[in-house]
N, CA, C and O of each residue as an XYZ file, in Angstrom:
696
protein
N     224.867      7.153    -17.675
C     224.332      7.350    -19.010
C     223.583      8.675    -19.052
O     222.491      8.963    -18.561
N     224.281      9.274    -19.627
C     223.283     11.113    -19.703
C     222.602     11.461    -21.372
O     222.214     12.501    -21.903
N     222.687     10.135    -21.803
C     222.039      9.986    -23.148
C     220.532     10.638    -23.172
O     219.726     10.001    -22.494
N     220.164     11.464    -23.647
C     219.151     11.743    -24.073
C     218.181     12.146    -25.777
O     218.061     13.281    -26.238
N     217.762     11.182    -26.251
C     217.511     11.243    -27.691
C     216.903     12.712    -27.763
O     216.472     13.423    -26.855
N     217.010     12.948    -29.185
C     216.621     14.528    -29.821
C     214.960     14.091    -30.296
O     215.091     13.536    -31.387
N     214.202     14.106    -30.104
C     212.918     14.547    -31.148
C     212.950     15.113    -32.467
O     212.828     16.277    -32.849
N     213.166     13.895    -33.156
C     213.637     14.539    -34.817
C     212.675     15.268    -35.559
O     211.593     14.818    -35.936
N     213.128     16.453    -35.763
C     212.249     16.996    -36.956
C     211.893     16.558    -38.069
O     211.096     17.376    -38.527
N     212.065     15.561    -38.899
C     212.097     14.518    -39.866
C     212.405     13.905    -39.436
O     213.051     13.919    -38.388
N     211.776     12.367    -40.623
C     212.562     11.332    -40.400
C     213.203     11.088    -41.440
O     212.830     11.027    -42.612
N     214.558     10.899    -40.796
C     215.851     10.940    -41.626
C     216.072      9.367    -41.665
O     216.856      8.956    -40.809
N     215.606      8.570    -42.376
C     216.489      6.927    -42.886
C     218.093      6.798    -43.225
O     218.781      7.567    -43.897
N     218.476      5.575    -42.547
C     219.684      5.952    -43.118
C     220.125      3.914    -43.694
O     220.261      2.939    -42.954
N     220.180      3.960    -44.556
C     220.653      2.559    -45.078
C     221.950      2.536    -45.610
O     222.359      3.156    -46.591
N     222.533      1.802    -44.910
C     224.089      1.271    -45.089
C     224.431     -0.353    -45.769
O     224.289     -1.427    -45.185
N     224.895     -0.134    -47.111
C     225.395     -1.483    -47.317
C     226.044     -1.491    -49.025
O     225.540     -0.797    -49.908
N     227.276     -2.442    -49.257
C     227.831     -2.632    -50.215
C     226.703     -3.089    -51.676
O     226.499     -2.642    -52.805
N     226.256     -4.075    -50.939
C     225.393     -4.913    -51.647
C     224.061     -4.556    -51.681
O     223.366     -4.953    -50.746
N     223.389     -3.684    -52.828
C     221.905     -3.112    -52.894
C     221.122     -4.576    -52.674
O     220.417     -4.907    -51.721
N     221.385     -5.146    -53.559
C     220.200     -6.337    -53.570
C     220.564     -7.212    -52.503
O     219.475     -7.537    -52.029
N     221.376     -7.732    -51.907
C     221.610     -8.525    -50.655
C     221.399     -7.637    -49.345
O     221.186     -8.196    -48.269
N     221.445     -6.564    -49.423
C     220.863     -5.345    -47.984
C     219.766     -5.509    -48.282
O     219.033     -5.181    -47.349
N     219.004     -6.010    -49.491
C     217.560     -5.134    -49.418
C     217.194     -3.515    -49.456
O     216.353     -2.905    -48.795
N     218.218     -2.983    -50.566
C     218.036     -1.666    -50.724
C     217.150     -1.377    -51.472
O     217.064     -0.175    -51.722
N     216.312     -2.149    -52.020
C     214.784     -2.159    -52.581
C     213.792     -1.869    -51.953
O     212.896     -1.140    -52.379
N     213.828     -2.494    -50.665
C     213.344     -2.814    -49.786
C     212.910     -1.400    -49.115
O     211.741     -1.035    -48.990
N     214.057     -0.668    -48.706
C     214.247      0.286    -47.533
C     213.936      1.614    -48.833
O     213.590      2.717    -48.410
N     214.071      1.429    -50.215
C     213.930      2.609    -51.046
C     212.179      2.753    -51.299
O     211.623      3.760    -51.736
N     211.408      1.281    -50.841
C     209.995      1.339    -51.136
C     209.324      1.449    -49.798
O     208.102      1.408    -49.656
N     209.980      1.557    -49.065
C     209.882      2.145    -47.361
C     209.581      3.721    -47.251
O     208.717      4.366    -46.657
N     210.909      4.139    -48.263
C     211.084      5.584    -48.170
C     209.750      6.136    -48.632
O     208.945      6.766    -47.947
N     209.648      5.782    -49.957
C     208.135      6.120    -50.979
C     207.219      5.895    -50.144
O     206.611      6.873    -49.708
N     206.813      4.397    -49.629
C     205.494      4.661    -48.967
C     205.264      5.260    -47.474
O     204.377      5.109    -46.634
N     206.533      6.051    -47.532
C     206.784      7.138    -46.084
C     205.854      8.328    -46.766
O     204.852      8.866    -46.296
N     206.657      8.604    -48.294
C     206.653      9.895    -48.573
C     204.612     10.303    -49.321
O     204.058     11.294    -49.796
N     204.183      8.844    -48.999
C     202.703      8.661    -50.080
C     202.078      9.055    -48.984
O     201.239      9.946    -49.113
N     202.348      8.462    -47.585
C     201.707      9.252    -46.415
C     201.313     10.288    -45.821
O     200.315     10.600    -45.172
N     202.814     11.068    -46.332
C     202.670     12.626    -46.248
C     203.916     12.636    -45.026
O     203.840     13.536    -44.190
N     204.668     11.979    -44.958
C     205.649     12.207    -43.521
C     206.525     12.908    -44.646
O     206.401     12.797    -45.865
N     207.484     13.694    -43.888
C     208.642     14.818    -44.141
C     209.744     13.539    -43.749
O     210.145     13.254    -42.620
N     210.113     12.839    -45.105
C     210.957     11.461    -44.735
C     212.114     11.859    -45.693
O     211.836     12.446    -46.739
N     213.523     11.533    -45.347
C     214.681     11.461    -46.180
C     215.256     10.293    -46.287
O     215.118      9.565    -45.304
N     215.873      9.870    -47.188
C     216.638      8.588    -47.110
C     218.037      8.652    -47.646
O     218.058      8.936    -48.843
N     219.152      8.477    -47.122
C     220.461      8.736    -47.346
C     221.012      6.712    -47.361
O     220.982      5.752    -46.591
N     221.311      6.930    -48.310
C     221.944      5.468    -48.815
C     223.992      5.450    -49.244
O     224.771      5.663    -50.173
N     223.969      5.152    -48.203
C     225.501      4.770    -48.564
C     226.123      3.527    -48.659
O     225.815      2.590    -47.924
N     227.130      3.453    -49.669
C     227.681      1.973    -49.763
C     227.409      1.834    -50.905
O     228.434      1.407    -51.436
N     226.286      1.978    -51.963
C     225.498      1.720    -52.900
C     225.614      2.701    -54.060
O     225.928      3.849    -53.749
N     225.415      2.437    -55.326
C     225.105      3.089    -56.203
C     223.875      3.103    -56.773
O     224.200      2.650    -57.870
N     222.780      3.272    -56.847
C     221.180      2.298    -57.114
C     221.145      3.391    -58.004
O     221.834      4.371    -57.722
N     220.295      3.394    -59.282
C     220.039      4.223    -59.909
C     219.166      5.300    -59.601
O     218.390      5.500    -60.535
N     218.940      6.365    -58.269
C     217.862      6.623    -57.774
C     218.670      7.919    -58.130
O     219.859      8.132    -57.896
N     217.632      8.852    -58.836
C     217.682     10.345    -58.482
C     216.458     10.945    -58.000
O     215.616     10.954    -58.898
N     216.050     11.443    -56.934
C     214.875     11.930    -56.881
C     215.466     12.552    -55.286
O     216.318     12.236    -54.455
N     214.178     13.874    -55.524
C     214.461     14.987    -54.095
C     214.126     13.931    -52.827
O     213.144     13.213    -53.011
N     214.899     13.760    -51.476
C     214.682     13.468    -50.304
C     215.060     12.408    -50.538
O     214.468     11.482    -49.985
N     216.115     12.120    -51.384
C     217.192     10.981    -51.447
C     218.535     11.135    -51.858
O     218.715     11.320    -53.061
N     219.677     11.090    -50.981
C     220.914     11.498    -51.319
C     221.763      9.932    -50.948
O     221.816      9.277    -49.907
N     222.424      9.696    -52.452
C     223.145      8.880    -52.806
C     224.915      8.948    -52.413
O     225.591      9.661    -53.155
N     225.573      8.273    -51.357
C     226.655      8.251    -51.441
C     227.488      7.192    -51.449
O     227.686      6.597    -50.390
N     228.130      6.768    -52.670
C     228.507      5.111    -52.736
C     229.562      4.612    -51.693
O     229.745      3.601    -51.016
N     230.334      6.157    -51.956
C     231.505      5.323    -50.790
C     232.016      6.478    -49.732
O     232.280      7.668    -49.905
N     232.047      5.650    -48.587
C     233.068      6.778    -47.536
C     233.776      5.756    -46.834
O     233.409      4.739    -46.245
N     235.277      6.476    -47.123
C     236.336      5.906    -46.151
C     236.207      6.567    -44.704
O     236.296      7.759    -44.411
N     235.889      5.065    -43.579
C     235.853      5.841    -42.254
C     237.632      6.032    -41.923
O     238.070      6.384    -40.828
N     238.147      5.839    -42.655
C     240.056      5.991    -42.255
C     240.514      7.375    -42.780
O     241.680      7.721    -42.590
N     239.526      8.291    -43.521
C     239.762      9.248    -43.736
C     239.183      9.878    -43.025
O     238.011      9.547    -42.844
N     239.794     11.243    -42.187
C     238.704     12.551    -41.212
C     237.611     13.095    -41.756
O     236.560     13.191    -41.123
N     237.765     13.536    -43.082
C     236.665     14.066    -43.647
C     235.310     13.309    -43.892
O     234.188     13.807    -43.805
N     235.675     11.803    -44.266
C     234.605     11.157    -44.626
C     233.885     10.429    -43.251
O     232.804      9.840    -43.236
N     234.682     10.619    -42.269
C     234.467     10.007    -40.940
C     233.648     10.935    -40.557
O     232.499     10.594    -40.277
N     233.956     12.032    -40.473
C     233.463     13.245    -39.718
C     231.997     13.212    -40.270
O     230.907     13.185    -39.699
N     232.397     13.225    -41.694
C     230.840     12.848    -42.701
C     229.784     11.750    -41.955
O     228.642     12.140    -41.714
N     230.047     10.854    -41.722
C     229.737     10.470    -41.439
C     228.560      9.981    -40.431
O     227.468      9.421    -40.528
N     229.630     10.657    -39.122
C     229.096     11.089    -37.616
C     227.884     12.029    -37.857
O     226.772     11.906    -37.343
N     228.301     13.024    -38.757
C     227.184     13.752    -39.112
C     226.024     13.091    -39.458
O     224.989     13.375    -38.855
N     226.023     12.316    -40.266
C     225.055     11.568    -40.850
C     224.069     10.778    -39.766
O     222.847     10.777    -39.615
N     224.999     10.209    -39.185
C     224.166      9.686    -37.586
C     223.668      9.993    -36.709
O     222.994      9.411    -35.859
N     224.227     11.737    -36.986
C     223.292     12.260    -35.624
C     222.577     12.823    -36.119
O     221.801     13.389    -35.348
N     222.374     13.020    -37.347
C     221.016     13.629    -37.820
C     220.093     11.885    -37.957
O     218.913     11.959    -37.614
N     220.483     10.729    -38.325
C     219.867      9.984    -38.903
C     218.071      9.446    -37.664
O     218.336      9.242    -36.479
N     217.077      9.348    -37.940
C     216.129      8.847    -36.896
C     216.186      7.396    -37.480
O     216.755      6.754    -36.598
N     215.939      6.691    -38.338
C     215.728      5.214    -38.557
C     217.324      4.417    -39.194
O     217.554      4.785    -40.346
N     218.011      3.782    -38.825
C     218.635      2.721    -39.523
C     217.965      1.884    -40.385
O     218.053      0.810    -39.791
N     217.496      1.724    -41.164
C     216.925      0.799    -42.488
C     217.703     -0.385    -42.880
O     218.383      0.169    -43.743
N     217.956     -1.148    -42.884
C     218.199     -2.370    -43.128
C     217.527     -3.724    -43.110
O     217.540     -4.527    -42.177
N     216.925     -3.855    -44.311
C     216.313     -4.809    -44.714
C     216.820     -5.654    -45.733
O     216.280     -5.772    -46.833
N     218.229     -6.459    -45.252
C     218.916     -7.442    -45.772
C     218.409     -8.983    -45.859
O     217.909     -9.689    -44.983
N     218.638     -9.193    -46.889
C     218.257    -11.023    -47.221
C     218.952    -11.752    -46.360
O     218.314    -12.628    -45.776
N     220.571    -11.593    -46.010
C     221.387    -12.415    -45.394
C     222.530    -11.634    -44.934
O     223.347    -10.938    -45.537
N     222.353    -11.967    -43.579
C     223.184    -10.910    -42.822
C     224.116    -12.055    -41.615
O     223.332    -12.802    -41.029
N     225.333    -12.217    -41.288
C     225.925    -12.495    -40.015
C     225.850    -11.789    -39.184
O     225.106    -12.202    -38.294
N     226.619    -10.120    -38.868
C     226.347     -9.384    -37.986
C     226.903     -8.006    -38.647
O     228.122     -7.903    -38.781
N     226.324     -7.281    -38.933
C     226.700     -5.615    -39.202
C     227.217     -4.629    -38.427
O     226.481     -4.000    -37.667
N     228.510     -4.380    -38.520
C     228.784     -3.318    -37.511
C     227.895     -2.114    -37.197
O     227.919     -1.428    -36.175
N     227.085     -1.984    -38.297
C     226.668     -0.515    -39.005
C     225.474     -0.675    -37.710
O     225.086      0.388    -37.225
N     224.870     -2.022    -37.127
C     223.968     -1.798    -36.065
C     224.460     -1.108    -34.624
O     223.800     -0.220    -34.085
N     226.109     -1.801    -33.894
C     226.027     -1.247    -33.159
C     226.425      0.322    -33.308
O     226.265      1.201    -32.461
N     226.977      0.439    -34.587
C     227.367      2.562    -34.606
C     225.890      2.772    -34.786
O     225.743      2.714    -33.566
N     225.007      2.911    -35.099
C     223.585      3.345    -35.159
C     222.975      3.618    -33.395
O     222.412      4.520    -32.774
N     223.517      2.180    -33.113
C     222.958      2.164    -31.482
C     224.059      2.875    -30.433
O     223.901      2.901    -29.212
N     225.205      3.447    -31.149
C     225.832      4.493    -30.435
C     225.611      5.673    -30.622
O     226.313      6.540    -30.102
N     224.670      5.922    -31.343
C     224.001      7.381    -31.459
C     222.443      6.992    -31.058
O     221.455      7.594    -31.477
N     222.430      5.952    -30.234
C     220.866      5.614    -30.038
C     219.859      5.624    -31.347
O     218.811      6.257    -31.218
N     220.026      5.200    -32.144
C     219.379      5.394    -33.252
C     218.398      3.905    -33.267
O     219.080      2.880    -33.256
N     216.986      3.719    -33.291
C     216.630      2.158    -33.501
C     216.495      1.812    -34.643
O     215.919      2.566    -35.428
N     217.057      0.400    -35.114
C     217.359     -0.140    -36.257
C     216.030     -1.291    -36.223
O     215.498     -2.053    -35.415
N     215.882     -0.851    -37.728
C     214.856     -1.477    -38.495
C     215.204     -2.278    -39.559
O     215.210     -1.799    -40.693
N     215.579     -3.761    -39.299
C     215.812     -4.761    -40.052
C     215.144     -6.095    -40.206
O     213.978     -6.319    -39.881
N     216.142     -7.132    -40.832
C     214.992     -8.219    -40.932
C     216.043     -9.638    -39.905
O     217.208     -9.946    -39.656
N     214.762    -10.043    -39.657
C     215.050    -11.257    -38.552
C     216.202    -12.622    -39.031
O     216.066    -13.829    -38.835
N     217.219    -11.949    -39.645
C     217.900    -13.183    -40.411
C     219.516    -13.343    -39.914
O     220.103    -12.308    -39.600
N     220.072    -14.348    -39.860
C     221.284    -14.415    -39.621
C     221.210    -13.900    -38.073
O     220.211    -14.101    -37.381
N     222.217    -13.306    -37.664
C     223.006    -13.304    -36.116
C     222.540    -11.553    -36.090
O     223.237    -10.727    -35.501
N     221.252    -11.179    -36.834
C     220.890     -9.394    -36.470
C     220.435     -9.515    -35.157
O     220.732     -8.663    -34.320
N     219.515    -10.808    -34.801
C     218.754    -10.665    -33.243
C     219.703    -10.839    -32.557
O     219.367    -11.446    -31.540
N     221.020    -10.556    -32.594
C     222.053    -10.273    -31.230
C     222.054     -9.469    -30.989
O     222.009     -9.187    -29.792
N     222.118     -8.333    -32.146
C     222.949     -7.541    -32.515
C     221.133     -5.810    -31.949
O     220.965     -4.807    -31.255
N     220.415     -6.697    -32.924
C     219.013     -5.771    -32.554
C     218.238     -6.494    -31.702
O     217.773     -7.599    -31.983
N     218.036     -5.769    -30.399
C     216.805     -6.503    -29.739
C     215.508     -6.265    -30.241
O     215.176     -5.083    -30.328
N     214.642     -7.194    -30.615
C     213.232     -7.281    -30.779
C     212.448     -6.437    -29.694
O     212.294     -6.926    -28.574
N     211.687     -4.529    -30.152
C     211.222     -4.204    -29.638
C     212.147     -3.483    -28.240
O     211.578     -3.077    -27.227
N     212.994     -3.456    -28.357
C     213.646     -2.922    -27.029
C     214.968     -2.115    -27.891
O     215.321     -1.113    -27.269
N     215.835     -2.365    -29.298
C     216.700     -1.549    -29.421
C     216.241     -1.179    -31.054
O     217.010     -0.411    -31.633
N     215.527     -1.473    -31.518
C     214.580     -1.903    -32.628
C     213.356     -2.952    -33.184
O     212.736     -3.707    -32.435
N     213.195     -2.870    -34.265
C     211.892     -3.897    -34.838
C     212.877     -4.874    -35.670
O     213.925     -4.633    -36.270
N     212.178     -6.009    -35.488
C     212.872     -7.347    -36.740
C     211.389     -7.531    -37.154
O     210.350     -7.668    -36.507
N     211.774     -7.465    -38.888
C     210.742     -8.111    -39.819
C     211.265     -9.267    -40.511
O     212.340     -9.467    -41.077
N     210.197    -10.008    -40.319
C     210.187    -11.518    -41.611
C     210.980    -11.189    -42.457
O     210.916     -9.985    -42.706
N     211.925    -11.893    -43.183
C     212.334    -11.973    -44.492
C     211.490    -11.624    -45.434
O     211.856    -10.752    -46.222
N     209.843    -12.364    -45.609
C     208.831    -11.572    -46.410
C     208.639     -9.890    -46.090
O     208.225     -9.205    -47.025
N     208.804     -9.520    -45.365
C     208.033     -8.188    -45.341
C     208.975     -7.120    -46.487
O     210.070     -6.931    -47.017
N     207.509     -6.622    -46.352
C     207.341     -5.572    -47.676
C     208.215     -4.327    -47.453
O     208.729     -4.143    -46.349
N     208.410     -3.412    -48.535
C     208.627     -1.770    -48.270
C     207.807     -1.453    -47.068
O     208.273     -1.220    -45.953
N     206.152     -1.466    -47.491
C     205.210     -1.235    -46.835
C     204.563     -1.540    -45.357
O     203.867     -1.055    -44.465
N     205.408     -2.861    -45.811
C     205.575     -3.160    -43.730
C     206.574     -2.512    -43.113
O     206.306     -2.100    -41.985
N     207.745     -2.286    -43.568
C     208.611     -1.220    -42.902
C     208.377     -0.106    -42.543
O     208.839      0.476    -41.562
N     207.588      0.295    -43.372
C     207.466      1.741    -43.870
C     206.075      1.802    -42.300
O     206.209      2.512    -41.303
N     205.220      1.115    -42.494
C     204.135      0.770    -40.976
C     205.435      0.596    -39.688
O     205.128      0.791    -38.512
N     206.052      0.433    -39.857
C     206.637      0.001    -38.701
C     207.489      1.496    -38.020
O     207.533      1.974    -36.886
N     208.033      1.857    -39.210
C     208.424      3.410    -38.699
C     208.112      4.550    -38.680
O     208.458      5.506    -37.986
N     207.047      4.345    -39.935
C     205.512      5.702    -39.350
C     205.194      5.418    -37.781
O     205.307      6.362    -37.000
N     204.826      4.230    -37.334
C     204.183      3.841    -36.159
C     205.302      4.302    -35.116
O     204.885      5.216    -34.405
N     206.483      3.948    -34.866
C     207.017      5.169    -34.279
C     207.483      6.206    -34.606
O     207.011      7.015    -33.808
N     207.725      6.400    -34.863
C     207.805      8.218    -35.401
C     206.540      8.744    -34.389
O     206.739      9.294    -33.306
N     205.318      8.489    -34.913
C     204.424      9.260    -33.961
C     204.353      8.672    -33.031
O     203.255      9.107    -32.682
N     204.702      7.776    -32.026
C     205.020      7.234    -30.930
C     206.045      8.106    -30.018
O     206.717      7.225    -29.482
N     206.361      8.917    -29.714
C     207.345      9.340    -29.147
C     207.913      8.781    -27.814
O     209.112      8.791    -27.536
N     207.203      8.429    -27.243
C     207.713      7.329    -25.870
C     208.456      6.120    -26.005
O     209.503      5.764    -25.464
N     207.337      5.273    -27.249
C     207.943      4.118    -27.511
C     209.338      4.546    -28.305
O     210.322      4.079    -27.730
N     209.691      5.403    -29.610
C     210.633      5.843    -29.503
C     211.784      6.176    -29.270
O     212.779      6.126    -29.994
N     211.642      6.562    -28.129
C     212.602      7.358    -26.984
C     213.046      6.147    -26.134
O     214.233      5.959    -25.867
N     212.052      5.332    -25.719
C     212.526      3.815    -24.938
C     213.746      3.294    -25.864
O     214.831      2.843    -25.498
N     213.183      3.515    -27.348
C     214.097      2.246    -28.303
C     215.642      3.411    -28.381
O     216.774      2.930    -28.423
N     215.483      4.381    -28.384
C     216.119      5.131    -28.698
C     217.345      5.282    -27.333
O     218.521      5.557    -27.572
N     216.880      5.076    -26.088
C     217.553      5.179    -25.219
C     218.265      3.333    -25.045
O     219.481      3.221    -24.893
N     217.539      2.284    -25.082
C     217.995      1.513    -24.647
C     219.186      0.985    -25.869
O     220.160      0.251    -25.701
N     218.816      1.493    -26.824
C     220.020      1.100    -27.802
C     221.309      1.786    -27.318
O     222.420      1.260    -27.393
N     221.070      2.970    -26.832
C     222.725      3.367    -26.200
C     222.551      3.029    -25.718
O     223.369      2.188    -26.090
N     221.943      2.390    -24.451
C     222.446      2.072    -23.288
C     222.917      0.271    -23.640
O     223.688     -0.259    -22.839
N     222.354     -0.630    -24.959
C     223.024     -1.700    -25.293
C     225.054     -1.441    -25.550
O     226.154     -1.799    -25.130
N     224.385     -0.597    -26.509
C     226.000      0.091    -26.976
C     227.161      0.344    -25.589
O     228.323     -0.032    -25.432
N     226.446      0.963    -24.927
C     227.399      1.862    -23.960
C     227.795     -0.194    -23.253
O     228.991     -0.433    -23.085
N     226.759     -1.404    -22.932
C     227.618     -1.932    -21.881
C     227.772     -3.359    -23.130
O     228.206     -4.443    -22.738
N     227.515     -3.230    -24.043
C     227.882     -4.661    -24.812
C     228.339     -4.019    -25.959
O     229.545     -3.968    -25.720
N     228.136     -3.344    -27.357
C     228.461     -3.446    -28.727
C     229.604     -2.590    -28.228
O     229.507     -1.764    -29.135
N     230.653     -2.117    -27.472
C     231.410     -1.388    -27.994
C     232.528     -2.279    -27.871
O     232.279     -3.242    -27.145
N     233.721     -2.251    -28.374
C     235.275     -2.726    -28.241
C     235.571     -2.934    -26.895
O     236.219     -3.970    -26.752
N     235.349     -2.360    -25.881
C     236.040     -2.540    -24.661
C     235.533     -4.294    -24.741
O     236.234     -5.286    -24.939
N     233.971     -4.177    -24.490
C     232.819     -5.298    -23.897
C     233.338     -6.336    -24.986
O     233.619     -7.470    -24.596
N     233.503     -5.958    -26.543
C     233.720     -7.484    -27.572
C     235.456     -8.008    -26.924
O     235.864     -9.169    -26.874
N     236.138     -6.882    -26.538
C     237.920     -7.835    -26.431
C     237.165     -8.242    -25.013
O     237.310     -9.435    -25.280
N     236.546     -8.275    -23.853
C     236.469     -9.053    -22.864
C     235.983    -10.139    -23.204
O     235.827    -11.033    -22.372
């Protein structure tokens, strides 16, 4: 494993999902705000979604085909710039969108529901919040690392290193 996370110059959010109100894209958009009331240099890129949001340090993209190069490529981009996965869904089975996050080592910030605690370890490849928690508890949870850089870098490394020996295709067909 020669993974080594970047020290992001921002924090770049990245929330993935069809369904605004069943992701909890409320959720992760009042995350962003009480990032930005703090004073952190925070972006939030929302794909999947159409939400009525126009405002600077939020870029809206409803759809990308990963079967197309361009939008794939788009994509990748998106992940390796991204520092937080955001996902704060009501009801979730299992999201692919966790282990591609944790193949760019990225730690995902979601909520404790459905089959995510397979998928996110508690504190080791990310944070799980209550179904109750707020924008504002999220938003505490990834200010708090962000300036953490160790803790960070732990979550940040052990998520590839989940990826590299369980979430990828080789490890699910065994």
């Amino acid at each position: 494993n020669n993974f080594v996370p970047k020290r992001p110059k921002s924090c770049n959010l990245l929330f993935v999902g069809k369904n605004w109100e069943r992701k909890g894209g409320d959720i992760a958009y009042d995350a962003f705000s009480e990032l930005k009331r703090y004073g952190l240099d925070v972006y939030l890129t929302i794909i999947g979604s159409s939400p009525p949001i126009d405002e600077p340090g939020v870029t809206v993209i409803p759809y990308l085909d990963k079967n197309k190069k361009e939008d794939y490529d788009r994509y990748l981009k998106i992940l390796d710039q991204t520092t937080f996965l955001i996902l704060p869904t009501r009801a979730e089975c299992s999201a692919i969108v966790f282990a591609e996050a944790s193949a760019f080592g990225i730690p995902s910030i979601a909520t404790n529901t459905g089959g995510i605690s397979t998928i996110v370890l508690q504190k080791k490849t990310g944070h799980l919040l209550s179904k109750q928690s707020k924008g504002k508890d999220y938003a505490k949870v990834i200010q708090d690392l962000y300036f953490d850089w160790d803790h960070y870098k732990r979550l940040s490394m052990t998520a590839r290193s989940y990826y590299e020996n369980k979430l990828n295709w080789a490890s699910w067909s065994q």
